[in-house]
Amino acid sequence: MQVAAHLTRRIVSGGIEDGRAPSELDISREFGVSRVVARETLKILASLDIVDVAQGRRVVVRPRAEWDYLSPLLVEWLPSEIVGELLRELHQLRALLEPELAAMAVATATDETLDRLKGLIDRMTELEADPDAYLEVDHEFHMEICRAADNRILDRIMYSARWLGTASRRVTNGAPAALRSATADHTAIYEAIVARDPAGARAAMRTHLTNNSMLLAEMEQQTKRAARRR
């Protein structure tokens, strides 16, 4: 894993010329590991769609647009500026999907679903001083709505993006008063679903995501200003 992380960062930084990734032998020699470890390293990189490995052919780097950006490993290994780009793209995905999921949930949410959503909001209120714990409840609220929409494909898409969602929430939830505002947004979404108001649920979710996007942009600017001062 350590060698795979190192090679990923090298590829991202432009340290691999002509799209040719190190072979098993190259990795074994450079890092002082066995051929077995080198082979497993390439399997990890291949599983993330970073490289293509074919018997009897050289190992080649795949186009960056084709990498598995939903993998928690890759998100962990990428530099912060690329992660920032991915978080913005995640918000674009959420803005496309989640308002419609909320509207769909209006028609299909059971009393049990509504009870769970209310319980999650109550828990959010209790955790507004604890961003890490709040993050888990926040994620579960959105997944509960996704499950209520009763679409397995959309559910898997949302679930697959959970690692980026966690990274995004970790940024936005750290802003002053962010959690109190987020609880209010979630409450508005819940109340629209309870009222069986699809347009209201869609609008409330869109407002929540817009607030998050603005907060993420503000936090990113603060980070850049701090970096320039340093």
Tab-separated table of N, CA and C in Angstrom, residues 62-189:
chain	number	residue	atom	x	y	z
A	62	ARG	N	-2.928	4.814	-17.235
A	62	ARG	CA	-4.195	5.109	-17.890
A	62	ARG	C	-4.482	6.623	-17.840
A	63	PRO	N	-5.311	7.132	-18.737
A	63	PRO	CA	-5.692	8.553	-18.679
A	63	PRO	C	-6.301	8.890	-17.318
A	64	ARG	N	-5.961	10.044	-16.779
A	64	ARG	CA	-6.427	10.404	-15.433
A	64	ARG	C	-7.940	10.472	-15.327
A	65	ALA	N	-8.598	10.817	-16.422
A	65	ALA	CA	-10.061	10.913	-16.392
A	65	ALA	C	-10.712	9.560	-16.108
A	66	GLU	N	-9.958	8.456	-16.296
A	66	GLU	CA	-10.521	7.116	-16.135
A	66	GLU	C	-10.195	6.490	-14.779
A	67	TRP	N	-9.494	7.202	-13.914
A	67	TRP	CA	-9.158	6.648	-12.609
A	67	TRP	C	-10.400	6.513	-11.738
A	68	ASP	N	-10.320	5.629	-10.743
A	68	ASP	CA	-11.461	5.363	-9.859
A	68	ASP	C	-11.481	6.388	-8.718
A	69	TYR	N	-12.083	7.541	-8.996
A	69	TYR	CA	-12.079	8.619	-8.014
A	69	TYR	C	-13.069	8.393	-6.872
A	70	LEU	N	-13.840	7.318	-6.934
A	70	LEU	CA	-14.741	6.992	-5.829
A	70	LEU	C	-14.061	6.104	-4.786
A	71	SER	N	-12.828	5.701	-5.052
A	71	SER	CA	-12.102	4.855	-4.101
A	71	SER	C	-11.538	5.685	-2.951
A	72	PRO	N	-11.744	5.249	-1.699
A	72	PRO	CA	-11.160	5.979	-0.573
A	72	PRO	C	-9.641	5.988	-0.596
A	73	LEU	N	-9.036	4.951	-1.166
A	73	LEU	CA	-7.571	4.917	-1.250
A	73	LEU	C	-7.067	6.049	-2.136
A	74	LEU	N	-7.662	6.174	-3.306
A	74	LEU	CA	-7.190	7.190	-4.236
A	74	LEU	C	-7.417	8.593	-3.676
A	75	VAL	N	-8.562	8.812	-3.054
A	75	VAL	CA	-8.830	10.122	-2.454
A	75	VAL	C	-7.785	10.452	-1.397
A	76	GLU	N	-7.377	9.438	-0.633
A	76	GLU	CA	-6.378	9.649	0.424
A	76	GLU	C	-5.005	9.978	-0.148
A	77	TRP	N	-4.685	9.450	-1.322
A	77	TRP	CA	-3.346	9.606	-1.882
A	77	TRP	C	-3.190	10.845	-2.753
A	78	LEU	N	-4.283	11.440	-3.187
A	78	LEU	CA	-4.193	12.576	-4.093
A	78	LEU	C	-3.850	13.860	-3.349
A	79	PRO	N	-3.181	14.808	-4.009
A	79	PRO	CA	-2.874	16.095	-3.368
A	79	PRO	C	-4.156	16.883	-3.117
A	80	SER	N	-4.076	17.801	-2.160
A	80	SER	CA	-5.265	18.508	-1.685
A	80	SER	C	-5.959	19.301	-2.791
A	81	GLU	N	-5.184	19.852	-3.734
A	81	GLU	CA	-5.822	20.651	-4.784
A	81	GLU	C	-6.691	19.792	-5.693
A	82	ILE	N	-6.271	18.546	-5.940
A	82	ILE	CA	-7.095	17.657	-6.765
A	82	ILE	C	-8.312	17.196	-5.980
A	83	VAL	N	-8.135	16.913	-4.690
A	83	VAL	CA	-9.279	16.544	-3.858
A	83	VAL	C	-10.299	17.683	-3.845
A	84	GLY	N	-9.818	18.925	-3.788
A	84	GLY	CA	-10.724	20.067	-3.843
A	84	GLY	C	-11.525	20.088	-5.129
A	85	GLU	N	-10.878	19.776	-6.244
A	85	GLU	CA	-11.589	19.709	-7.527
A	85	GLU	C	-12.649	18.610	-7.498
A	86	LEU	N	-12.291	17.465	-6.912
A	86	LEU	CA	-13.246	16.354	-6.845
A	86	LEU	C	-14.450	16.700	-5.970
A	87	LEU	N	-14.220	17.446	-4.899
A	87	LEU	CA	-15.329	17.831	-4.034
A	87	LEU	C	-16.291	18.760	-4.767
A	88	ARG	N	-15.749	19.648	-5.590
A	88	ARG	CA	-16.630	20.511	-6.382
A	88	ARG	C	-17.442	19.680	-7.378
A	89	GLU	N	-16.796	18.683	-7.975
A	89	GLU	CA	-17.505	17.822	-8.914
A	89	GLU	C	-18.549	16.966	-8.189
A	90	LEU	N	-18.236	16.569	-6.963
A	90	LEU	CA	-19.212	15.830	-6.163
A	90	LEU	C	-20.455	16.675	-5.921
A	91	HIS	N	-20.270	17.953	-5.626
A	91	HIS	CA	-21.419	18.825	-5.401
A	91	HIS	C	-22.264	18.952	-6.663
A	92	GLN	N	-21.617	18.927	-7.826
A	92	GLN	CA	-22.383	18.949	-9.068
A	92	GLN	C	-23.250	17.696	-9.185
A	93	LEU	N	-22.671	16.543	-8.838
A	93	LEU	CA	-23.427	15.290	-8.858
A	93	LEU	C	-24.596	15.343	-7.878
A	94	ARG	N	-24.324	15.794	-6.669
A	94	ARG	CA	-25.373	15.847	-5.660
A	94	ARG	C	-26.484	16.807	-6.069
A	95	ALA	N	-26.112	17.927	-6.672
A	95	ALA	CA	-27.122	18.897	-7.098
A	95	ALA	C	-28.022	18.315	-8.190
A	96	LEU	N	-27.484	17.416	-8.997
A	96	LEU	CA	-28.285	16.763	-10.030
A	96	LEU	C	-29.204	15.691	-9.456
A	97	LEU	N	-28.723	14.931	-8.477
A	97	LEU	CA	-29.448	13.756	-8.004
A	97	LEU	C	-30.319	13.996	-6.766
A	98	GLU	N	-29.767	14.640	-5.752
A	98	GLU	CA	-30.432	14.617	-4.457
A	98	GLU	C	-31.742	15.396	-4.396
A	99	PRO	N	-31.894	16.535	-5.080
A	99	PRO	CA	-33.221	17.162	-5.057
A	99	PRO	C	-34.308	16.241	-5.612
A	100	GLU	N	-33.974	15.495	-6.672
A	100	GLU	CA	-34.959	14.574	-7.233
A	100	GLU	C	-35.191	13.379	-6.314
A	101	LEU	N	-34.146	12.918	-5.638
A	101	LEU	CA	-34.317	11.839	-4.670
A	101	LEU	C	-35.258	12.264	-3.548
A	102	ALA	N	-35.099	13.494	-3.081
A	102	ALA	CA	-35.979	13.997	-2.020
A	102	ALA	C	-37.419	14.050	-2.505
A	103	ALA	N	-37.628	14.505	-3.750
A	103	ALA	CA	-38.979	14.555	-4.305
A	103	ALA	C	-39.563	13.152	-4.469
A	104	MET	N	-38.731	12.206	-4.902
A	104	MET	CA	-39.189	10.826	-5.043
A	104	MET	C	-39.554	10.215	-3.692
A	105	ALA	N	-38.779	10.565	-2.655
A	105	ALA	CA	-39.023	10.013	-1.321
A	105	ALA	C	-40.378	10.436	-0.765
A	106	VAL	N	-40.871	11.600	-1.201
A	106	VAL	CA	-42.179	12.079	-0.740
A	106	VAL	C	-43.265	11.036	-1.014
A	107	ALA	N	-43.196	10.426	-2.195
A	107	ALA	CA	-44.242	9.488	-2.598
A	107	ALA	C	-44.094	8.110	-1.967
A	108	THR	N	-42.892	7.772	-1.529
A	108	THR	CA	-42.637	6.390	-1.105
A	108	THR	C	-42.228	6.248	0.354
A	109	ALA	N	-41.938	7.340	1.043
A	109	ALA	CA	-41.471	7.248	2.430
A	109	ALA	C	-42.566	6.675	3.326
A	110	THR	N	-42.219	5.654	4.094
A	110	THR	CA	-43.162	5.050	5.035
A	110	THR	C	-43.129	5.796	6.366
A	111	ASP	N	-44.066	5.455	7.246
A	111	ASP	CA	-44.051	6.055	8.581
A	111	ASP	C	-42.752	5.717	9.308
A	112	GLU	N	-42.253	4.500	9.079
A	112	GLU	CA	-40.992	4.097	9.714
A	112	GLU	C	-39.830	4.951	9.209
A	113	THR	N	-39.830	5.247	7.911
A	113	THR	CA	-38.789	6.120	7.348
A	113	THR	C	-38.860	7.503	7.968
A	114	LEU	N	-40.054	8.039	8.078
A	114	LEU	CA	-40.226	9.370	8.671
A	114	LEU	C	-39.758	9.381	10.112
A	115	ASP	N	-40.048	8.314	10.843
A	115	ASP	CA	-39.596	8.235	12.238
A	115	ASP	C	-38.076	8.217	12.312
A	116	ARG	N	-37.441	7.476	11.394
A	116	ARG	CA	-35.979	7.426	11.397
A	116	ARG	C	-35.393	8.786	11.055
A	117	LEU	N	-35.971	9.472	10.070
A	117	LEU	CA	-35.482	10.809	9.709
A	117	LEU	C	-35.619	11.774	10.879
A	118	LYS	N	-36.747	11.702	11.580
A	118	LYS	CA	-36.938	12.584	12.737
A	118	LYS	C	-35.914	12.270	13.826
A	119	GLY	N	-35.657	10.983	14.042
A	119	GLY	CA	-34.653	10.609	15.027
A	119	GLY	C	-33.267	11.107	14.673
A	120	LEU	N	-32.940	11.091	13.390
A	120	LEU	CA	-31.636	11.587	12.940
A	120	LEU	C	-31.522	13.093	13.139
A	121	ILE	N	-32.597	13.821	12.872
A	121	ILE	CA	-32.569	15.268	13.096
A	121	ILE	C	-32.407	15.579	14.577
A	122	ASP	N	-33.120	14.847	15.436
A	122	ASP	CA	-32.957	15.044	16.877
A	122	ASP	C	-31.516	14.792	17.300
A	123	ARG	N	-30.918	13.761	16.705
A	123	ARG	CA	-29.523	13.441	17.030
A	123	ARG	C	-28.592	14.543	16.536
A	124	MET	N	-28.859	15.101	15.354
A	124	MET	CA	-28.049	16.212	14.847
A	124	MET	C	-28.063	17.384	15.824
A	125	THR	N	-29.244	17.697	16.339
A	125	THR	CA	-29.367	18.804	17.294
A	125	THR	C	-28.476	18.579	18.508
A	126	GLU	N	-28.396	17.335	18.955
A	126	GLU	CA	-27.582	17.000	20.128
A	126	GLU	C	-26.087	17.072	19.823
A	127	LEU	N	-25.717	16.913	18.551
A	127	LEU	CA	-24.297	16.772	18.185
A	127	LEU	C	-23.718	18.010	17.510
A	128	GLU	N	-24.389	19.140	17.604
A	128	GLU	CA	-23.904	20.328	16.902
A	128	GLU	C	-22.560	20.839	17.415
A	129	ALA	N	-22.138	20.368	18.565
A	129	ALA	CA	-20.818	20.734	19.088
A	129	ALA	C	-19.777	19.650	18.817
A	130	ASP	N	-20.165	18.615	18.080
A	130	ASP	CA	-19.272	17.484	17.828
A	130	ASP	C	-19.277	17.167	16.328
A	131	PRO	N	-18.460	17.870	15.523
A	131	PRO	CA	-18.505	17.705	14.063
A	131	PRO	C	-18.273	16.281	13.580
A	132	ASP	N	-17.372	15.541	14.223
A	132	ASP	CA	-17.076	14.184	13.753
A	132	ASP	C	-18.282	13.265	13.916
A	133	ALA	N	-18.933	13.324	15.067
A	133	ALA	CA	-20.117	12.496	15.295
A	133	ALA	C	-21.276	12.963	14.422
A	134	TYR	N	-21.397	14.258	14.258
A	134	TYR	CA	-22.466	14.829	13.426
A	134	TYR	C	-22.343	14.321	11.992
A	135	LEU	N	-21.107	14.202	11.520
A	135	LEU	CA	-20.854	13.791	10.144
A	135	LEU	C	-21.536	12.464	9.822
A	136	GLU	N	-21.448	11.489	10.728
A	136	GLU	CA	-22.035	10.174	10.488
A	136	GLU	C	-23.551	10.254	10.409
A	137	VAL	N	-24.153	11.056	11.287
A	137	VAL	CA	-25.606	11.197	11.296
A	137	VAL	C	-26.074	11.928	10.036
A	138	ASP	N	-25.330	12.934	9.635
A	138	ASP	CA	-25.614	13.693	8.413
A	138	ASP	C	-25.640	12.745	7.215
A	139	HIS	N	-24.614	11.932	7.086
A	139	HIS	CA	-24.538	10.977	5.977
A	139	HIS	C	-25.726	10.025	6.008
A	140	GLU	N	-26.079	9.527	7.166
A	140	GLU	CA	-27.167	8.570	7.277
A	140	GLU	C	-28.510	9.213	6.892
A	141	PHE	N	-28.700	10.486	7.221
A	141	PHE	CA	-29.929	11.197	6.850
A	141	PHE	C	-30.111	11.185	5.323
A	142	HIS	N	-29.038	11.522	4.614
A	142	HIS	CA	-29.130	11.567	3.150
A	142	HIS	C	-29.315	10.173	2.559
A	143	MET	N	-28.657	9.162	3.130
A	143	MET	CA	-28.829	7.805	2.638
A	143	MET	C	-30.228	7.282	2.947
A	144	GLU	N	-30.812	7.699	4.049
A	144	GLU	CA	-32.181	7.281	4.384
A	144	GLU	C	-33.161	7.814	3.331
A	145	ILE	N	-32.953	9.048	2.910
A	145	ILE	CA	-33.789	9.609	1.846
A	145	ILE	C	-33.570	8.844	0.544
A	146	CYS	N	-32.326	8.531	0.255
A	146	CYS	CA	-32.012	7.779	-0.954
A	146	CYS	C	-32.681	6.408	-0.924
A	147	ARG	N	-32.640	5.718	0.212
A	147	ARG	CA	-33.293	4.414	0.326
A	147	ARG	C	-34.805	4.542	0.178
A	148	ALA	N	-35.353	5.627	0.740
A	148	ALA	CA	-36.798	5.839	0.643
A	148	ALA	C	-37.237	6.037	-0.800
A	149	ALA	N	-36.363	6.595	-1.639
A	149	ALA	CA	-36.689	6.793	-3.052
A	149	ALA	C	-36.838	5.477	-3.795
A	150	ASP	N	-36.300	4.404	-3.211
A	150	ASP	CA	-36.511	3.039	-3.705
A	150	ASP	C	-36.013	2.838	-5.136
A	151	ASN	N	-34.764	3.261	-5.371
A	151	ASN	CA	-34.118	3.042	-6.662
A	151	ASN	C	-32.732	2.476	-6.377
A	152	ARG	N	-32.532	1.216	-6.671
A	152	ARG	CA	-31.282	0.539	-6.287
A	152	ARG	C	-30.053	1.107	-6.990
A	153	ILE	N	-30.217	1.535	-8.239
A	153	ILE	CA	-29.072	2.083	-8.970
A	153	ILE	C	-28.641	3.406	-8.347
A	154	LEU	N	-29.585	4.295	-8.108
A	154	LEU	CA	-29.262	5.572	-7.481
A	154	LEU	C	-28.686	5.362	-6.082
A	155	ASP	N	-29.221	4.374	-5.378
A	155	ASP	CA	-28.705	4.072	-4.041
A	155	ASP	C	-27.231	3.694	-4.096
A	156	ARG	N	-26.850	2.873	-5.065
A	156	ARG	CA	-25.447	2.438	-5.165
A	156	ARG	C	-24.551	3.590	-5.612
A	157	ILE	N	-25.060	4.462	-6.462
A	157	ILE	CA	-24.270	5.631	-6.875
A	157	ILE	C	-23.978	6.503	-5.662
A	158	MET	N	-25.006	6.782	-4.867
A	158	MET	CA	-24.828	7.614	-3.684
A	158	MET	C	-23.903	6.940	-2.679
A	159	TYR	N	-24.067	5.638	-2.511
A	159	TYR	CA	-23.229	4.916	-1.551
A	159	TYR	C	-21.774	4.905	-1.992
A	160	SER	N	-21.553	4.741	-3.287
A	160	SER	CA	-20.181	4.695	-3.803
A	160	SER	C	-19.455	6.013	-3.617
A	161	ALA	N	-20.200	7.114	-3.571
A	161	ALA	CA	-19.590	8.439	-3.417
A	161	ALA	C	-19.427	8.840	-1.962
A	162	ARG	N	-19.639	7.886	-1.038
A	162	ARG	CA	-19.669	8.253	0.391
A	162	ARG	C	-18.334	8.766	0.904
A	163	TRP	N	-17.217	8.284	0.337
A	163	TRP	CA	-15.917	8.717	0.858
A	163	TRP	C	-15.670	10.177	0.513
A	164	LEU	N	-16.011	10.557	-0.701
A	164	LEU	CA	-15.895	11.973	-1.061
A	164	LEU	C	-16.894	12.812	-0.270
A	165	GLY	N	-18.080	12.239	-0.056
A	165	GLY	CA	-19.069	12.955	0.749
A	165	GLY	C	-18.581	13.198	2.159
A	166	THR	N	-17.895	12.212	2.722
A	166	THR	CA	-17.334	12.374	4.059
A	166	THR	C	-16.275	13.463	4.075
A	167	ALA	N	-15.411	13.472	3.050
A	167	ALA	CA	-14.377	14.507	2.963
A	167	ALA	C	-15.005	15.886	2.833
A	168	SER	N	-16.066	15.980	2.036
A	168	SER	CA	-16.742	17.263	1.847
A	168	SER	C	-17.370	17.747	3.145
A	169	ARG	N	-18.075	16.850	3.831
A	169	ARG	CA	-18.727	17.231	5.087
A	169	ARG	C	-17.707	17.611	6.147
A	170	ARG	N	-16.560	16.946	6.124
A	170	ARG	CA	-15.535	17.268	7.120
A	170	ARG	C	-15.057	18.709	6.955
A	171	VAL	N	-15.033	19.190	5.715
A	171	VAL	CA	-14.652	20.585	5.455
A	171	VAL	C	-15.758	21.529	5.885
A	172	THR	N	-16.976	21.298	5.378
A	172	THR	CA	-18.071	22.247	5.624
A	172	THR	C	-18.550	22.217	7.068
A	173	ASN	N	-18.518	21.048	7.714
A	173	ASN	CA	-18.994	20.960	9.093
A	173	ASN	C	-18.066	21.659	10.073
A	174	GLY	N	-16.843	21.968	9.633
A	174	GLY	CA	-15.900	22.626	10.528
A	174	GLY	C	-16.043	24.133	10.577
A	175	ALA	N	-16.879	24.704	9.729
A	175	ALA	CA	-17.057	26.153	9.714
A	175	ALA	C	-17.895	26.598	10.914
A	176	PRO	N	-17.658	27.811	11.427
A	176	PRO	CA	-18.432	28.311	12.563
A	176	PRO	C	-19.927	28.315	12.254
A	177	ALA	N	-20.714	27.794	13.189
A	177	ALA	CA	-22.182	27.757	13.097
A	177	ALA	C	-22.689	26.897	11.943
A	178	ALA	N	-21.800	26.159	11.279
A	178	ALA	CA	-22.219	25.370	10.117
A	178	ALA	C	-23.201	24.275	10.512
A	179	LEU	N	-22.975	23.638	11.646
A	179	LEU	CA	-23.828	22.514	12.024
A	179	LEU	C	-25.228	22.974	12.403
A	180	ARG	N	-25.323	24.097	13.062
A	180	ARG	CA	-26.648	24.620	13.398
A	180	ARG	C	-27.433	24.933	12.122
A	181	SER	N	-26.760	25.526	11.167
A	181	SER	CA	-27.395	25.827	9.880
A	181	SER	C	-27.776	24.544	9.145
A	182	ALA	N	-26.892	23.545	9.192
A	182	ALA	CA	-27.173	22.275	8.521
A	182	ALA	C	-28.379	21.583	9.136
A	183	THR	N	-28.507	21.635	10.456
A	183	THR	CA	-29.668	21.028	11.116
A	183	THR	C	-30.951	21.694	10.648
A	184	ALA	N	-30.929	23.014	10.520
A	184	ALA	CA	-32.107	23.734	10.024
A	184	ALA	C	-32.443	23.312	8.596
A	185	ASP	N	-31.416	23.147	7.757
A	185	ASP	CA	-31.647	22.709	6.379
A	185	ASP	C	-32.265	21.313	6.348
A	186	HIS	N	-31.713	20.404	7.149
A	186	HIS	CA	-32.239	19.036	7.177
A	186	HIS	C	-33.676	19.011	7.693
A	187	THR	N	-33.957	19.854	8.661
A	187	THR	CA	-35.319	19.919	9.198
A	187	THR	C	-36.304	20.366	8.126
A	188	ALA	N	-35.906	21.340	7.306
A	188	ALA	CA	-36.779	21.813	6.220
A	188	ALA	C	-37.042	20.695	5.204
A	189	ILE	N	-36.019	19.905	4.903
A	189	ILE	CA	-36.195	18.774	3.979
A	189	ILE	C	-37.176	17.767	4.570
